[in-house]
């Protein structure tokens, strides 16, 4: 799960995806990272932690980090929150990104390249909206991956 700072959207995406994966009894690992290192070593934004808690999910132990090229090798699927994140990951290694990089909302709305909007300058409602979008997108993604039997 990749966003800009790895403190708002992708930590929520990681927590939500892990929760859904556990509910489906799948053996899949999820991590998150940012395309910038400004928040490296920090916990998720307090508003993301509070938002996840409403879903019964604890993301307070996550630590922000910047995406590494090895992530593109180790992970089967790289999910970008918006078009800028997508471009930034693609520019790390176009070859590696080709088969595994997706805009996460495309699992719900194929081909539309819709962003998960950045809630950093927003309020509680914006975080709630992001979480609802991510839950729907993650469920659609897991339906898709289970059908592909990627495990
Ligand atoms: P995120 O949100 O990419 O969803 O983690 C942001 C976090 C930090 C900043 C912008 C967006 N920032 O400008 O520091």
Coordinates of C-alpha atoms and ligand atoms in Angstrom, one line a residue:
X1 CA 0.0 0.0 0.0
X2 CA 1.7 3.2 -1.2
X3 CA 0.8 6.8 -0.6
X4 CA 2.8 10.0 -0.2
X5 CA 3.7 10.2 3.5
X6 CA 2.8 6.8 4.8
X7 CA 1.0 8.4 7.7
X8 CA -2.6 8.9 6.5
X9 CA -4.0 6.7 3.6
X10 CA -1.6 3.8 3.3
X11 CA -1.5 2.9 7.0
X12 CA -5.3 2.8 7.0
X13 CA -5.1 0.7 3.8
X14 CA -2.7 -1.7 5.5
X15 CA -4.8 -2.0 8.6
X16 CA -8.1 -2.5 6.7
X17 CA -6.5 -5.0 4.2
X18 CA -4.9 -7.0 7.1
X19 CA -8.2 -7.1 8.9
X20 CA -10.1 -8.3 5.8
X21 CA -7.4 -10.9 5.0
X22 CA -7.6 -12.3 8.5
X23 CA -11.4 -12.5 8.2
X24 CA -11.0 -14.4 5.0
X25 CA -8.4 -16.7 6.5
X26 CA -5.9 -15.9 3.8
X27 CA -2.1 -16.3 4.4
X28 CA -1.2 -13.0 2.7
X29 CA 1.2 -10.3 4.1
X30 CA 0.5 -6.6 3.7
X31 CA 2.8 -3.6 4.4
X32 CA 2.7 0.1 3.6
X33 CA 5.2 2.8 2.6
X34 CA 5.4 6.3 1.3
X35 CA 7.0 7.8 -1.7
X36 CA 8.7 10.5 0.5
X37 CA 10.7 10.1 3.7
X38 CA 9.4 13.2 5.6
X39 CA 7.7 11.2 8.2
X40 CA 10.1 8.2 8.3
X41 CA 10.0 6.6 11.8
X42 CA 6.8 8.3 12.8
X43 CA 3.5 6.7 13.9
X44 CA 0.5 7.1 11.6
X45 CA -1.4 10.5 11.9
X46 CA -3.5 10.6 15.0
X47 CA -6.6 11.1 12.8
X48 CA -5.9 7.8 10.9
X49 CA -5.3 6.0 14.2
X50 CA -8.7 7.3 15.5
X51 CA -10.4 6.5 12.2
X52 CA -9.1 2.9 12.2
X53 CA -10.2 2.4 15.8
X54 CA -13.8 3.1 14.8
X55 CA -13.4 -0.1 12.6
X56 CA -12.0 -1.9 15.6
X57 CA -8.5 -1.9 14.0
X58 CA -5.3 -0.8 15.8
X59 CA -2.8 0.8 13.4
X60 CA -0.9 2.7 16.2
X61 CA 2.1 0.3 16.0
X62 CA 2.8 1.1 12.4
X63 CA 6.0 3.0 11.5
X64 CA 6.3 5.3 8.5
X65 CA 8.9 4.4 5.9
X66 CA 9.8 5.2 2.4
X67 CA 9.2 2.6 -0.3
X68 CA 12.4 0.7 -1.5
X69 CA 13.2 -0.9 -4.8
X70 CA 13.3 -4.3 -3.0
X71 CA 9.6 -3.8 -2.2
X72 CA 8.9 -4.1 -5.9
X73 CA 10.7 -7.4 -5.9
X74 CA 9.4 -8.9 -2.7
X75 CA 5.7 -8.0 -3.0
X76 CA 3.3 -9.5 -5.6
X77 CA 1.0 -6.5 -5.7
X78 CA 1.8 -2.8 -5.2
X79 CA -1.2 -0.6 -4.7
X80 CA -1.0 3.2 -5.3
X81 CA -3.5 5.5 -3.7
X82 CA -3.4 8.2 -6.4
X83 CA -1.9 8.9 -9.8
X84 CA 1.1 10.7 -8.4
X85 CA 2.0 7.8 -6.1
X86 CA 1.5 5.5 -9.2
X87 CA 3.9 7.6 -11.3
X88 CA 6.5 7.8 -8.5
X89 CA 6.6 4.0 -8.0
X90 CA 6.6 3.4 -11.8
X91 CA 9.6 5.7 -12.1
X92 CA 11.6 3.6 -9.5
X93 CA 11.6 0.7 -12.0
X94 CA 9.1 0.6 -14.9
X95 CA 10.0 -3.1 -15.6
X96 CA 9.3 -4.4 -12.1
X97 CA 6.2 -2.2 -11.8
X98 CA 4.6 -3.3 -15.0
X99 CA 3.0 -6.5 -13.8
X100 CA 2.3 -5.6 -10.2
X101 CA 1.5 -1.9 -9.8
X102 CA -2.2 -0.9 -9.7
X103 CA -4.3 2.1 -8.6
X104 CA -6.2 0.6 -5.7
X105 CA -9.6 2.1 -6.7
X106 CA -9.4 0.4 -10.1
X107 CA -10.4 -2.9 -8.4
X108 CA -13.7 -1.2 -7.6
X109 CA -14.0 1.1 -10.7
X110 CA -11.9 -0.6 -13.4
X111 CA -10.0 1.7 -15.7
X112 CA -11.1 5.0 -14.1
X113 CA -7.9 5.7 -12.2
X114 CA -9.8 7.3 -9.4
X115 CA -7.7 8.5 -6.5
X116 CA -8.1 7.8 -2.8
X117 CA -8.2 11.6 -1.9
X118 CA -5.4 12.8 0.4
X119 CA -7.1 13.6 3.8
X120 CA -4.0 15.3 5.3
X121 CA -5.5 18.8 5.1
X122 CA -9.0 17.6 5.8
X123 CA -11.0 16.6 8.8
X124 CA -12.5 13.6 10.5
X125 CA -15.2 13.2 7.7
X126 CA -12.4 13.0 5.1
X127 CA -10.6 10.2 7.0
X128 CA -13.9 8.3 7.4
X129 CA -14.6 8.7 3.6
X130 CA -11.1 7.4 2.9
X131 CA -11.6 4.4 5.2
X132 CA -14.9 3.5 3.6
X133 CA -13.4 3.7 0.1
X134 CA -10.4 1.6 1.1
X135 CA -12.7 -1.1 2.7
X136 CA -14.7 -1.4 -0.5
X137 CA -11.6 -1.3 -2.7
X138 CA -9.8 -3.9 -0.6
X139 CA -12.8 -6.2 -0.6
X140 CA -13.0 -5.9 -4.4
X141 CA -9.2 -6.5 -4.7
X142 CA -9.4 -9.6 -2.4
X143 CA -12.3 -11.0 -4.4
X144 CA -10.2 -10.5 -7.5
X145 CA -7.0 -12.0 -6.0
X146 CA -8.9 -15.0 -4.5
X147 CA -10.3 -15.7 -7.9
X148 CA -6.8 -15.6 -9.3
X149 CA -5.7 -18.0 -6.5
X150 CA -2.5 -15.9 -6.1
X151 CA -1.6 -17.6 -2.8
Ligands
LIG1 P1 -0.6 10.4 3.1 O1 -0.9 11.9 3.5 O2 0.2 10.5 1.8 O3 -2.0 9.8 2.9 O4 0.2 9.8 4.2 C1 0.0 12.9 3.6 C2 0.9 12.9 4.6 C3 1.9 13.9 4.7 C4 1.9 14.9 3.8 C5 0.9 15.0 2.8 C6 0.0 13.9 2.7 N1 2.8 16.0 3.9 O5 2.7 16.9 3.1 O6 3.7 15.9 4.8

